[in-house]
Coordinates of C-alpha atoms in Angstrom, one line a residue:
M1 CA -0.1 0.1 -0.6
S2 CA 3.3 2.2 -0.1
R3 CA 2.6 4.9 -2.9
S4 CA 3.8 8.2 -3.2
R5 CA 0.2 10.1 -3.8
W6 CA -0.5 13.8 -5.6
R7 CA -1.1 17.7 -4.6
I8 CA -4.9 22.1 -3.0
P9 CA -5.1 25.7 -1.3
L10 CA -7.9 28.2 0.0
L11 CA -8.9 31.2 3.0
T12 CA -8.6 30.9 6.5
L13 CA -10.3 31.2 9.8
L14 CA -10.4 30.9 14.0
A15 CA -8.1 31.5 17.2
T16 CA -7.4 32.3 20.8
A17 CA -7.0 36.5 21.6
A18 CA -4.2 38.3 20.7
A19 CA -1.3 37.2 22.4
T20 CA 1.6 39.3 23.8
V21 CA 3.9 40.0 21.0
V22 CA 7.8 39.6 20.2
A23 CA 9.1 41.8 17.8
Q24 CA 11.2 38.4 15.5
P25 CA 14.1 39.7 13.1
A26 CA 12.8 40.4 9.0
V27 CA 14.3 38.7 6.4
A28 CA 16.7 39.9 4.1
A29 CA 16.5 38.6 0.4
P30 CA 18.2 35.4 -0.1
V31 CA 21.9 35.5 -2.3
L32 CA 22.1 33.7 -4.7
Y33 CA 25.5 31.6 -5.5
E34 CA 25.5 29.8 -9.2
A35 CA 27.5 26.8 -8.5
E36 CA 30.2 27.4 -11.4
N37 CA 31.2 30.2 -10.0
A38 CA 32.5 28.6 -7.3
V39 CA 35.1 25.9 -6.4
I40 CA 35.0 22.8 -8.5
S41 CA 36.6 19.8 -7.7
K42 CA 36.4 16.8 -9.6
G43 CA 33.4 18.4 -11.6
V44 CA 32.5 20.0 -14.7
V45 CA 30.2 23.1 -15.8
E46 CA 27.6 22.0 -18.0
S47 CA 24.4 23.7 -19.8
N48 CA 23.5 20.6 -21.7
H49 CA 19.9 20.3 -19.4
A50 CA 17.4 23.1 -19.1
G51 CA 15.9 24.8 -16.2
F52 CA 19.6 25.5 -15.3
T53 CA 20.0 29.2 -13.7
G54 CA 22.7 32.1 -14.1
T55 CA 25.5 30.5 -16.9
G56 CA 25.3 26.8 -16.3
F57 CA 25.1 23.4 -14.0
V58 CA 28.0 21.5 -12.2
N59 CA 27.8 18.4 -13.1
Y60 CA 30.1 15.5 -10.3
D61 CA 32.6 13.5 -11.7
N62 CA 31.4 9.6 -11.2
T63 CA 34.0 10.1 -8.3
T64 CA 32.9 9.9 -4.5
G65 CA 35.1 12.8 -2.7
G66 CA 34.5 15.7 -5.5
Y67 CA 32.6 19.1 -4.1
I68 CA 31.4 22.6 -4.9
E69 CA 32.7 25.1 -2.8
Y70 CA 30.7 28.5 -2.3
T71 CA 32.5 32.0 -0.4
V72 CA 29.5 34.0 1.3
T73 CA 29.2 36.6 2.7
V74 CA 26.9 37.4 5.6
A75 CA 27.4 41.3 7.8
Q76 CA 26.9 38.9 11.4
A77 CA 26.7 35.6 12.9
E78 CA 23.6 34.0 12.2
S79 CA 21.3 31.7 11.6
A80 CA 21.7 31.2 7.8
K81 CA 18.7 29.3 5.3
L82 CA 21.6 26.9 3.1
T83 CA 19.5 26.1 0.2
F84 CA 20.5 24.2 -2.7
R85 CA 18.8 23.7 -5.8
Y86 CA 19.6 20.8 -8.7
A87 CA 18.3 17.7 -10.5
N88 CA 19.4 13.7 -10.3
G89 CA 17.2 12.0 -13.5
T90 CA 17.7 8.8 -11.8
T91 CA 15.7 7.1 -9.3
A92 CA 18.9 7.1 -6.9
N93 CA 19.0 9.3 -4.4
R94 CA 22.5 11.2 -4.4
P95 CA 24.2 13.0 -0.6
L96 CA 25.9 15.2 0.0
D97 CA 28.0 15.7 3.2
I98 CA 27.9 19.9 4.0
S99 CA 30.1 22.0 5.8
V100 CA 31.3 25.2 6.9
N101 CA 34.1 26.4 7.2
G102 CA 35.4 22.8 7.4
T103 CA 33.0 21.0 10.1
L104 CA 30.6 18.8 9.1
V105 CA 26.8 20.4 9.2
S106 CA 24.7 18.0 7.0
D107 CA 26.3 14.5 7.0
N108 CA 24.6 12.4 3.6
L109 CA 22.2 14.9 2.8
A110 CA 20.3 13.9 1.2
F111 CA 19.3 14.7 -3.1
P112 CA 16.4 12.2 -4.0
G113 CA 15.7 11.7 -7.6
T114 CA 13.1 14.8 -9.3
G115 CA 12.4 12.7 -12.5
A116 CA 13.9 13.9 -14.8
W117 CA 17.5 16.0 -15.7
T118 CA 15.7 18.9 -16.8
T119 CA 13.7 19.3 -12.9
W120 CA 15.7 20.8 -11.2
K121 CA 14.3 21.5 -6.8
T122 CA 15.5 23.0 -3.2
T123 CA 16.8 21.3 -0.9
T124 CA 16.9 23.4 2.5
I125 CA 19.1 23.1 5.8
T126 CA 20.0 25.3 8.8
A127 CA 23.2 26.2 9.1
S128 CA 24.9 29.3 12.2
L129 CA 27.7 31.5 10.0
P130 CA 30.1 34.1 10.9
A131 CA 30.0 37.5 10.4
G132 CA 33.1 38.1 7.4
T133 CA 33.1 35.0 4.2
S134 CA 32.5 31.3 4.9
K135 CA 33.6 28.4 3.3
I136 CA 30.4 26.1 2.7
R137 CA 31.6 23.0 0.4
A138 CA 28.5 20.5 -1.0
T139 CA 31.1 17.6 -1.1
V140 CA 30.1 13.9 -2.2
A141 CA 28.7 11.6 0.2
G142 CA 28.6 8.5 -2.0
T143 CA 29.6 7.7 -5.9
D144 CA 28.0 10.8 -7.6
G145 CA 26.4 13.7 -7.0
P146 CA 23.4 15.5 -8.1
N147 CA 23.4 18.0 -11.4
S148 CA 24.0 21.7 -9.2
D149 CA 22.9 24.9 -9.7
S150 CA 23.2 26.9 -7.0
L151 CA 22.8 27.9 -3.6
S152 CA 20.9 30.2 -2.2
V153 CA 21.8 31.8 1.5
E154 CA 19.1 33.6 3.8
V155 CA 19.5 35.1 6.7
A156 CA 17.8 37.5 9.3
G157 CA 17.6 41.1 9.5
P158 CA 17.2 43.8 12.1
P159 CA 13.9 42.7 14.0
D160 CA 11.1 44.9 12.5
V161 CA 9.1 47.0 15.6
I162 CA 6.8 48.3 13.5
P163 CA 3.4 48.2 13.8
P164 CA 0.8 47.9 10.3
S165 CA -1.6 50.4 10.7
V166 CA -5.1 49.8 11.4
P167 CA -6.9 48.7 9.2
G168 CA -10.7 50.7 8.3
T169 CA -13.7 50.4 9.7
P170 CA -15.7 47.4 8.7
T171 CA -18.8 47.1 6.9
S172 CA -21.4 44.0 7.3
S173 CA -22.7 41.9 4.4
A174 CA -24.7 39.2 3.4
V175 CA -25.8 39.0 7.3
G176 CA -27.1 34.4 8.2
C177 CA -28.0 32.7 11.4
S178 CA -24.8 31.3 11.6
S179 CA -23.1 33.5 10.4
V180 CA -21.7 36.5 8.3
T181 CA -18.8 38.3 5.7
L182 CA -17.0 41.4 6.5
N183 CA -15.2 43.8 4.5
W184 CA -12.6 47.1 5.6
T185 CA -9.9 49.0 4.5
P186 CA -6.5 46.9 4.1
A187 CA -3.7 48.3 6.4
T188 CA -0.3 49.5 5.8
D189 CA 2.8 47.8 7.2
N190 CA 6.5 49.3 6.7
V191 CA 7.4 45.3 4.9
G192 CA 3.8 44.3 4.2
V193 CA 0.9 42.8 6.0
A194 CA 0.6 39.6 6.7
G195 CA -3.1 38.7 7.4
Y196 CA -5.9 40.2 9.7
N197 CA -8.0 39.0 12.6
V198 CA -11.4 39.2 12.7
I199 CA -12.2 39.5 17.5
A200 CA -15.6 39.7 18.3
N201 CA -16.7 41.1 20.9
T202 CA -16.3 38.5 23.9
G203 CA -12.3 38.7 22.4
N204 CA -12.0 35.8 20.6
V205 CA -10.7 35.4 17.4
V206 CA -13.3 34.5 15.6
A207 CA -11.8 34.5 11.5
T208 CA -7.6 34.8 10.6
T209 CA -8.0 35.7 6.3
P210 CA -4.7 37.1 4.3
Q211 CA -7.2 39.7 3.2
P212 CA -10.7 41.0 2.9
P213 CA -13.4 41.0 2.9
V214 CA -13.6 37.7 5.5
T215 CA -16.8 35.6 6.4
V216 CA -16.8 34.7 9.7
T217 CA -18.6 31.6 9.8
G218 CA -19.8 29.1 13.1
L219 CA -22.6 32.3 15.0
S220 CA -25.8 31.8 17.1
P221 CA -28.6 32.4 15.9
E222 CA -31.3 36.0 16.6
T223 CA -27.2 37.2 18.6
S224 CA -26.1 40.9 18.6
Y225 CA -22.6 40.4 17.8
S226 CA -20.1 43.0 18.0
F227 CA -16.5 43.2 15.8
T228 CA -13.4 44.9 15.3
I229 CA -10.4 44.2 13.6
E230 CA -6.9 43.9 13.3
A231 CA -3.8 43.6 10.9
F232 CA -0.8 42.1 11.5
D233 CA 2.4 41.5 10.2
G234 CA 5.3 38.9 9.6
A235 CA 7.5 39.4 12.3
G236 CA 3.7 39.8 14.5
N237 CA 3.8 42.9 14.9
R238 CA -0.2 43.6 15.1
S239 CA -2.2 47.0 15.3
A240 CA -4.8 48.6 17.8
R241 CA -8.1 47.8 16.5
S242 CA -10.8 49.0 14.4
A243 CA -13.6 50.8 14.9
P244 CA -16.6 47.9 15.4
V245 CA -20.1 46.8 14.2
A246 CA -22.4 45.6 15.3
V247 CA -24.0 43.4 13.5
T248 CA -27.2 40.8 14.8
T249 CA -27.9 37.6 13.0
S250 CA -30.8 36.0 12.2
K251 CA -33.3 33.2 12.6
C252 CA -32.6 29.6 11.7
T253 CA -35.3 28.0 9.4
G254 CA -33.8 24.6 9.4
G255 CA -32.1 22.9 6.6
S256 CA -31.0 19.5 4.1
T257 CA -27.7 19.5 4.0
P258 CA -26.1 16.3 5.9
V259 CA -25.0 18.5 9.0
A260 CA -27.9 20.8 8.7
I261 CA -29.7 17.5 9.4
N262 CA -27.2 14.7 11.4
G263 CA -25.9 18.2 13.7
Q264 CA -22.9 16.8 16.2
L265 CA -22.2 12.8 15.4
H266 CA -20.8 11.1 17.7
V267 CA -20.1 6.4 18.6
C268 CA -22.3 4.8 19.5
G269 CA -21.3 0.9 19.9
V270 CA -19.5 0.6 17.0
K271 CA -21.1 2.7 14.4
L272 CA -20.8 6.8 14.1
C273 CA -24.3 8.5 15.0
N274 CA -25.8 11.4 14.8
Q275 CA -27.4 13.8 16.8
Y276 CA -30.7 11.2 17.0
N277 CA -28.8 8.4 18.1
K278 CA -29.3 6.7 15.1
P279 CA -26.1 5.4 12.7
I280 CA -25.3 6.7 10.1
Q281 CA -22.9 6.4 6.6
L282 CA -21.8 9.8 5.7
R283 CA -20.1 9.3 1.6
G284 CA -17.4 11.8 0.4
M285 CA -14.3 13.3 -1.6
S286 CA -10.8 13.4 -0.2
T287 CA -8.1 16.8 -1.2
H288 CA -4.9 15.8 -3.1
G289 CA -2.7 16.5 -0.7
I290 CA -2.8 20.5 0.6
Q291 CA 0.9 21.4 -1.2
W292 CA -0.4 20.3 -4.6
Y293 CA -3.4 20.9 -6.8
A294 CA -4.6 23.8 -5.5
Q295 CA -6.9 24.7 -8.7
C296 CA -8.8 22.2 -7.8
V297 CA -10.8 22.6 -5.0
K298 CA -12.2 26.1 -5.2
T299 CA -15.9 27.6 -5.1
A300 CA -16.7 25.7 -8.4
S301 CA -15.7 22.2 -7.5
L302 CA -16.5 22.7 -3.7
D303 CA -20.2 23.8 -5.0
A304 CA -20.0 20.7 -7.3
L305 CA -19.7 18.3 -5.0
A306 CA -21.6 19.2 -2.4
T307 CA -24.2 20.0 -4.7
D308 CA -24.4 17.6 -7.9
W309 CA -22.0 14.8 -6.2
G310 CA -24.4 15.7 -2.7
A311 CA -21.7 14.8 -1.1
D312 CA -21.9 14.9 2.6
I313 CA -17.9 15.1 3.7
L314 CA -15.0 16.3 2.9
R315 CA -11.6 15.0 4.0
I316 CA -8.6 17.6 3.8
A317 CA -5.6 16.1 2.8
M318 CA -2.3 18.1 4.8
Y319 CA 0.8 16.2 4.6
I320 CA 3.0 16.6 7.0
Q321 CA 6.0 15.7 4.9
E322 CA 6.3 16.1 1.2
G323 CA 6.7 19.4 1.1
G324 CA 3.5 19.2 3.1
Y325 CA 3.2 21.1 7.0
E326 CA 6.5 20.7 8.1
T327 CA 7.6 23.3 5.7
N328 CA 5.3 25.8 6.7
P329 CA 3.3 25.3 9.0
R330 CA 1.5 28.4 9.9
K331 CA 0.5 28.0 6.3
F332 CA -0.3 25.1 6.0
T333 CA -2.7 25.3 9.3
D334 CA -3.8 28.4 7.6
L335 CA -5.2 26.5 5.2
V336 CA -6.2 23.8 7.0
H337 CA -8.5 26.3 8.6
N338 CA -9.6 28.0 5.2
Y339 CA -11.3 24.3 4.0
I340 CA -13.5 23.7 7.4
E341 CA -15.1 26.7 6.7
E342 CA -15.4 26.1 3.0
A343 CA -16.5 22.5 4.2
T344 CA -19.1 24.4 6.4
K345 CA -20.6 27.0 4.5
R346 CA -22.3 24.5 1.9
G347 CA -23.5 22.2 5.3
M348 CA -20.3 19.3 4.6
Y349 CA -18.5 16.9 7.2
A350 CA -14.7 17.9 7.5
L351 CA -12.7 15.5 8.2
V352 CA -8.9 16.9 8.9
D353 CA -6.9 14.2 7.5
W354 CA -2.9 14.5 9.5
H355 CA -1.6 12.6 6.2
Q356 CA 1.6 11.2 7.4
L357 CA 2.9 9.2 5.1
S358 CA 7.3 8.6 5.6
P359 CA 8.1 8.4 8.2
G360 CA 5.2 5.5 8.4
D361 CA 5.9 5.7 12.6
P362 CA 4.0 8.6 13.8
N363 CA 5.6 9.5 17.1
Y364 CA 7.8 10.9 14.2
N365 CA 5.8 13.7 14.0
T366 CA 4.0 14.1 18.1
A367 CA 5.1 17.6 17.9
R368 CA 3.9 18.6 15.6
A369 CA 0.5 16.9 15.8
K370 CA 0.2 18.7 19.6
T371 CA 0.7 22.0 18.1
F372 CA -1.6 21.6 15.0
F373 CA -4.7 20.2 16.7
N374 CA -3.9 22.1 19.5
E375 CA -4.9 25.2 17.5
I376 CA -6.9 23.3 14.6
A377 CA -9.9 22.2 18.3
Q378 CA -9.4 25.1 19.9
R379 CA -10.5 28.0 16.8
H380 CA -13.4 24.8 15.9
K381 CA -14.6 23.4 19.1
D382 CA -17.5 25.6 18.6
K383 CA -18.5 23.0 15.3
V384 CA -20.7 20.4 14.4
N385 CA -19.0 19.0 11.0
I386 CA -15.5 18.6 12.7
I387 CA -14.3 15.5 12.4
Y388 CA -10.5 14.4 13.5
D389 CA -7.9 12.4 12.2
V390 CA -4.6 11.4 14.1
A391 CA -3.0 9.8 12.0
N392 CA -3.1 9.1 7.6
E393 CA -1.2 5.8 7.5
P394 CA 1.4 4.7 9.9
N395 CA 2.8 1.6 8.4
G396 CA 6.6 -0.4 9.5
V397 CA 5.5 -0.1 13.1
S398 CA 4.2 -1.9 15.4
W399 CA 0.4 -1.3 16.4
A400 CA 1.8 -0.7 20.2
K401 CA 3.7 2.5 18.7
V402 CA 0.9 3.7 17.1
K403 CA -1.2 3.6 20.0
S404 CA 1.4 5.3 22.3
Y405 CA 1.1 8.0 20.0
A406 CA -2.9 7.8 19.9
E407 CA -3.2 8.5 23.1
Q408 CA -0.5 11.2 23.7
V409 CA -2.7 13.4 20.6
I410 CA -6.0 12.3 21.6
P411 CA -5.7 13.8 24.7
V412 CA -5.0 17.8 23.2
I413 CA -8.3 17.4 21.0
R414 CA -10.0 16.5 24.9
A415 CA -8.7 20.3 26.4
Q416 CA -10.1 21.4 23.6
D417 CA -13.6 20.7 22.3
P418 CA -14.8 17.0 24.3
D419 CA -17.2 15.9 22.0
G420 CA -15.3 15.4 19.0
V421 CA -15.3 12.3 17.0
V422 CA -11.0 11.0 16.5
F423 CA -9.8 8.9 13.9
L424 CA -6.8 7.4 14.1
G425 CA -4.8 5.5 11.5
T426 CA -4.6 1.4 11.7
H427 CA -1.0 0.3 11.1
G428 CA 0.7 -1.3 8.0
W429 CA -1.2 1.4 5.6
A430 CA -4.4 2.2 7.3
T431 CA -5.3 -2.4 7.2
F432 CA -4.8 -3.3 10.1
G433 CA -1.6 -4.5 10.3
I434 CA -2.6 -7.2 7.7
S435 CA 0.1 -5.1 4.6
D436 CA 2.7 -4.8 7.4
G437 CA 2.1 -8.9 7.5
R438 CA 0.2 -8.2 10.7
N439 CA -3.1 -8.5 10.9
E440 CA -6.3 -7.0 13.1
S441 CA -6.2 -8.6 16.3
D442 CA -3.1 -6.2 17.1
I443 CA -6.2 -3.3 17.4
L444 CA -7.9 -5.3 19.5
N445 CA -5.9 -7.5 22.1
N446 CA -5.1 -3.7 22.6
P447 CA -7.5 -0.8 22.1
V448 CA -6.6 3.1 22.5
N449 CA -7.3 4.3 25.8
A450 CA -10.1 7.2 24.5
T451 CA -13.7 6.9 23.5
N452 CA -15.7 8.3 20.7
I453 CA -13.1 7.8 18.4
M454 CA -13.0 5.1 15.1
Y455 CA -9.9 3.3 13.7
T456 CA -9.6 3.9 10.1
F457 CA -8.9 0.9 6.4
H458 CA -8.0 1.9 3.8
F459 CA -8.1 -0.7 0.6
Y460 CA -7.2 -0.5 -2.9
A461 CA -9.6 -3.1 -4.7
A462 CA -7.6 -3.5 -7.7
S463 CA -5.1 -4.9 -5.2
H464 CA -6.9 -5.2 -2.4
H465 CA -8.8 -8.9 -2.8
D466 CA -10.3 -11.2 -0.4
E467 CA -7.3 -11.1 2.6
Y468 CA -8.6 -7.1 3.4
L469 CA -12.4 -8.2 2.8
N470 CA -12.3 -10.6 5.1
A471 CA -10.4 -8.6 7.9
L472 CA -12.2 -5.7 7.7
K473 CA -15.9 -8.4 7.8
R474 CA -14.2 -9.5 11.0
T475 CA -12.6 -6.5 12.3
V476 CA -16.5 -3.8 12.4
D477 CA -18.3 -5.4 14.1
K478 CA -15.6 -5.7 17.1
I479 CA -14.9 -1.7 17.3
P480 CA -16.0 1.2 15.3
V481 CA -14.7 1.6 11.0
F482 CA -14.5 4.1 8.7
I483 CA -12.8 4.1 5.3
T484 CA -10.9 7.2 5.3
E485 CA -9.4 6.0 1.4
F486 CA -10.2 3.8 -0.7
G487 CA -9.8 4.1 -4.9
T488 CA -10.9 1.5 -7.4
Q489 CA -7.2 1.4 -8.7
T490 CA -4.2 -0.5 -7.7
S491 CA -2.4 0.7 -4.2
S492 CA -0.4 3.0 -6.1
G493 CA -3.8 5.4 -7.2
D494 CA -3.5 4.2 -10.7
G495 CA -2.8 1.6 -13.2
G496 CA -6.9 0.1 -14.0
N497 CA -10.2 -0.6 -12.1
D498 CA -11.7 -3.2 -11.1
F499 CA -15.6 -1.9 -10.8
A500 CA -16.7 -5.3 -9.6
Y501 CA -14.4 -5.8 -6.6
S502 CA -14.9 -2.1 -5.3
Q503 CA -18.9 -2.3 -5.2
K504 CA -18.0 -6.0 -2.5
Y505 CA -16.2 -2.8 -0.8
I506 CA -19.2 -0.8 -1.3
D507 CA -22.4 -3.8 -0.5
F508 CA -20.3 -4.9 2.7
L509 CA -19.8 -1.2 3.6
N510 CA -23.7 -0.5 2.6
A511 CA -25.3 -2.4 5.3
N512 CA -22.7 -2.1 7.8
K513 CA -23.8 1.7 8.1
I514 CA -19.7 2.3 7.5
G515 CA -18.7 5.6 5.9
W516 CA -16.6 6.3 2.9
T517 CA -14.5 8.1 1.2
N518 CA -12.8 8.1 -1.8
W519 CA -8.7 8.8 -2.9
N520 CA -9.2 11.9 -4.5
F521 CA -10.7 15.0 -5.8
S522 CA -8.3 15.6 -8.3
D523 CA -7.8 16.0 -12.1
D524 CA -3.9 14.1 -12.1
E525 CA -2.6 12.0 -14.8
R526 CA -3.3 9.7 -12.8
S527 CA -7.2 7.1 -13.0
G528 CA -7.0 7.7 -9.0
A529 CA -7.8 11.2 -9.7
V530 CA -12.1 11.4 -10.6
F531 CA -11.7 14.1 -12.9
K532 CA -10.3 14.5 -16.7
T533 CA -6.4 16.0 -17.2
G534 CA -7.1 19.6 -17.2
T535 CA -10.5 20.1 -15.7
C536 CA -8.8 22.2 -12.8
A537 CA -8.6 24.4 -15.1
G538 CA -11.6 26.0 -15.6
N539 CA -14.9 26.5 -13.9
N540 CA -17.1 23.4 -15.0
F541 CA -17.0 20.1 -12.2
T542 CA -20.7 19.0 -12.8
G543 CA -22.1 16.5 -15.1
T544 CA -19.4 13.3 -15.6
S545 CA -18.1 14.5 -19.1
V546 CA -15.1 15.6 -17.2
L547 CA -15.3 12.7 -15.5
K548 CA -12.8 9.6 -15.9
P549 CA -14.4 6.1 -15.0
A550 CA -13.2 6.2 -12.0
G551 CA -15.2 9.3 -11.6
V552 CA -18.4 8.4 -12.6
W553 CA -18.3 5.4 -10.8
V554 CA -17.8 7.0 -7.2
R555 CA -19.6 10.2 -8.3
D556 CA -22.2 8.0 -9.0
R557 CA -22.4 5.9 -5.1
I558 CA -22.0 9.3 -3.4
R559 CA -25.5 10.5 -5.2
T560 CA -27.2 8.0 -3.8
P561 CA -26.7 8.4 0.1
D562 CA -27.8 6.8 3.6
D563 CA -31.5 7.8 4.6
F564 CA -29.8 10.1 7.5
P565 CA -32.8 8.2 9.7
T566 CA -33.6 11.1 12.7
G567 CA -36.4 9.1 15.0

């Protein structure tokens, strides 16, 4: 079930009251050093592969010990980001040892394959540089190195202590029973405004956005509110608050969306139940990894998912590695805030997926997970449509370690949101351990010490036949199960569709009211992406003409929803 998968952005929302601000250094513009201008040992300057900067790139000889040595200068001793731009047209890692003034600062830094010699990527480390001139050397650690284009050095400048100006007085529009849209004249800043917090009369931040306008959701009907706006910059400086705007929400008249009908979900026995304590089955789609394919998740596509497809749930797949959360926690947390709001506006459940994949041990990211879920739960705890998935696909790791991780992270969520349902990926790439040579007895004999949780299972029907389906059948009457990811193809997310075996799974899930989300809502070239390649460049996402065969198949099954019992 191991696979490298695929690629999304939007607005932002909610937090708590403003904290004390500590001025952060402004970041100076990176300085670029071209490899062809550096000192080169056992390498040659070439220009036969397009996409390089400068006049060429350095091709290491096939010899251990070859190096490129850059001479860089900084004004004062400080930490610097060193970003190496390279191409590796092979499938093998070509590591380099990085040293500063003869001291090793990164041993065997990975430079994995980029897919082609004309595909250039970057890898970044942080190292301390003394004031003045330094020699940064990149030495072949194996038998050959990547084609090296350049080194970019980024250091902090003097602290930015100047706050943005006060935003203009907000105005309100589209006042509903649970939401309102606010607009205002933007603030200015000496470096640049990073965003705005909307603060309610309770003192809580109820929305965050990079620019106006913003829709504030999750409000109570027939209630008076007062909102002010504060601007903030990248250094954390905050403006004084704007003058307030007063808003009174209207009376709600009911609704027919999945969330309006089912309300706050909870686990009852081994089923997912609605506010009437009745078992229900949710059906929906997973985004691609939100570091990619932003063009596929926008107003038109989400409207189609909610109305034309009739989906109940949107899984927000936030990768942790592979260019995801760890590269910019603030950016990706804000993207998830926004996707939650977009799902909420359309009456869909928002499944927040902590998409760890490689490394397979979720404990590698425990601290990150605690930070992330604390903010997500704190901001959205009053919504009834939030579901938390704290581990996507643990793999190559024992169930005991997955359980230990869950029992550290779930209490962080519970401290903020005692009522939210929490999902947990099982070992063996969420197969109850089957893909790692284990089985469901690991879980049944040692369940997680927490309540209101469900265990997740993934399948790809062209790869996972009787062994996997039988394990699922043996398990679902013993512990709560949700299918957070499946495909009609192979476990790579590509290849031919096995619709016949897929239907065996779906029939079983329907009969047992087990919810599911399908991988994935994009126009990636692989067969598992529902849209034809190029669809996401436009705004037509309804009907079947824009869908690949797998898209047509899964849309049909989403459009025949559960009856959502209420009595």
